[in-house]
Phi, psi and omega in degrees: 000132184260169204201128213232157197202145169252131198237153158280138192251142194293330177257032183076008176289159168243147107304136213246136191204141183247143155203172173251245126241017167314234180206127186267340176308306175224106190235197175269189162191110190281139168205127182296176172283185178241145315303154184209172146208174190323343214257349179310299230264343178337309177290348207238352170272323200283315138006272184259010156296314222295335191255036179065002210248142181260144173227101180253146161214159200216168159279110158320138183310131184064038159243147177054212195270027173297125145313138174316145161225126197307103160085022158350104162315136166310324185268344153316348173287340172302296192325257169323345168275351183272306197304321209267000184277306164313292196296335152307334199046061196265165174234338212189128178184145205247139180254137167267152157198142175281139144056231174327315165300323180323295216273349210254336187278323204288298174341314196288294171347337193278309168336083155012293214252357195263138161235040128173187182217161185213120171237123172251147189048046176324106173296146154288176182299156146237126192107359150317115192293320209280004175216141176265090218304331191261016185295086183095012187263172197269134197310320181315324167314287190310334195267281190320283201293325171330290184305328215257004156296310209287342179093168219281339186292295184309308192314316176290322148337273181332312200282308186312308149349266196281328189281323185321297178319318176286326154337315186236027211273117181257165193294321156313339167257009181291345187283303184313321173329291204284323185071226210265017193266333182258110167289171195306320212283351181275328190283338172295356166259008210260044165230199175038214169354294184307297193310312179273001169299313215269319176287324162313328187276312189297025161250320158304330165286339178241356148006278208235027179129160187260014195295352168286274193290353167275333165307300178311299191306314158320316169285329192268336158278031191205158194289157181308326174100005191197142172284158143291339190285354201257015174246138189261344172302190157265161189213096161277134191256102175257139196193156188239165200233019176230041201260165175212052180218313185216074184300174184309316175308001174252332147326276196309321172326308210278316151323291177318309198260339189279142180261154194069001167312121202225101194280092228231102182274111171254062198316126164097021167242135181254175201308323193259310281219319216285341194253326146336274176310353206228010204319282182297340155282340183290278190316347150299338204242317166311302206299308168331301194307309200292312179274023158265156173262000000 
């Protein structure tokens, strides 16, 4: 049964943290997409109790119910996982993180206590000469990062715009939502379950404002805040060739510059589909990470 809490943060921030009853000493830590929140990850904590595995995901600062944290970097997400680690008592944990989540799982690799990472369908850099960040993303993609180069007054534009619909978005509008960001094999999960899963959570996630995804958008066009050249863990690049959200080219980037990187191709898979169909090789692959020394 998972158990969802809000803790308190040393600067006065809450965090919104999901965990399950596994045994939390070594355990995962799930970190969603963009926009997203802790409630993405529900199935996959319920998931790896059944295999014995302790598992948390939290909502990034300013999705649900987390508090904002003002102009943040992707490796400012190390703060709050040593806070959430301490209060947990983890000792030892392998970090996941879907799309958006990819680069704030690779940042945990920096972590003492993280021994390895594992991302699917993982954004790559932006401002790189060697990947063309929008090469093959769906045009809604091409607008929104368009905006969000453009600096935070476009970004808000945008956000103003753009956020709401998802904000209130039901599992019936989700193929439409989504557009041009879902290939076939995603929209063949988009009913039933998947589907009410999936609007719920960007609806909880934007609950109380998009200011998580206008922060994520912001962070991901600006350095990171960390080399790459500086992880030193194993790092699985899990990616689908049918993705039109994080296309294949960001896999192979994230291979070339992460050292130790292992780059794990799944054909005929799209953004949402590559971790669904893979559920159970994912996890296997978790527990590998987790049982190294």
């Amino acid at each position: 049964m998972n158990t969802k809490e809000l803790m308190n943060l040393q600067d006065g921030r809450k965090l919104e943290v999901i965990y399950n009853s596994g045994d939390l000493t070594s355990a995962v830590i799930f970190h969603h997409g963009t926009p997203s929140d802790a409630n993405l990850w529900n199935s996959w904590l319920t998931f790896l109790e059944s295999k014995g595995i302790g598992a948390i995901s939290f909502s990034r600062a300013g999705y649900g119910n987390s508090h904002r944290q003002l102009g943040r970097t992707v490796v400012s997400v190390n703060e709050d996982v040593q806070e959430l680690i301490k209060r947990f008592g983890v000792e030892r944990f392998v970090a996941v993180g879907w799309s958006g989540g990819g680069p704030h799982a690779i940042a945990n690799t920096l972590l003492r206590k993280c021994k390895g990472a594992l991302t699917l369908a993982g954004v790559g850099a932006y401002g790189v000469s060697d990947l063309n960040f929008l090469e093959g993303m769906g045009e809604e993609n091409e607008i929104e990062f368009g905006a969000a180069v453009a600096g935070a007054s476009e970004l808000t534009k945008w956000m103003d715009t753009n956020a709401v619909d998802f904000a209130k978005v039901t599992a019936e509008d989700l193929k439409q939502a989504l557009g041009g960001l879902i290939s076939q094999p995603d929209k063949d999960l988009l009913f039933d379950s998947y589907a009410n899963e999936m609007a719920a959570t960007f609806q909880s996630a934007l609950e109380h404002g998009y200011w998580g995804w206008f922060d994520d958008d912001m962070a991901f066009v600006q350095n990171w805040g960390f080399e790459l050249s500086e992880v030193e863990r194993p790092v699985e690049l899990w990616q689908g060739d049918q993705d039109l959200m994080v296309p294949h080219a960001h896999g192979i980037w994230l291979e070339k510059h992460v050292p130790n990187a292992k780059l794990v191709f799944k054909p005929g898979e799209g953004h949402l589909s590559l971790g669904e169909n893979s559920k159970e090789e994912i996890s296997k692959a978790i527990v590998a990470m987790l049982e190294r020394s």
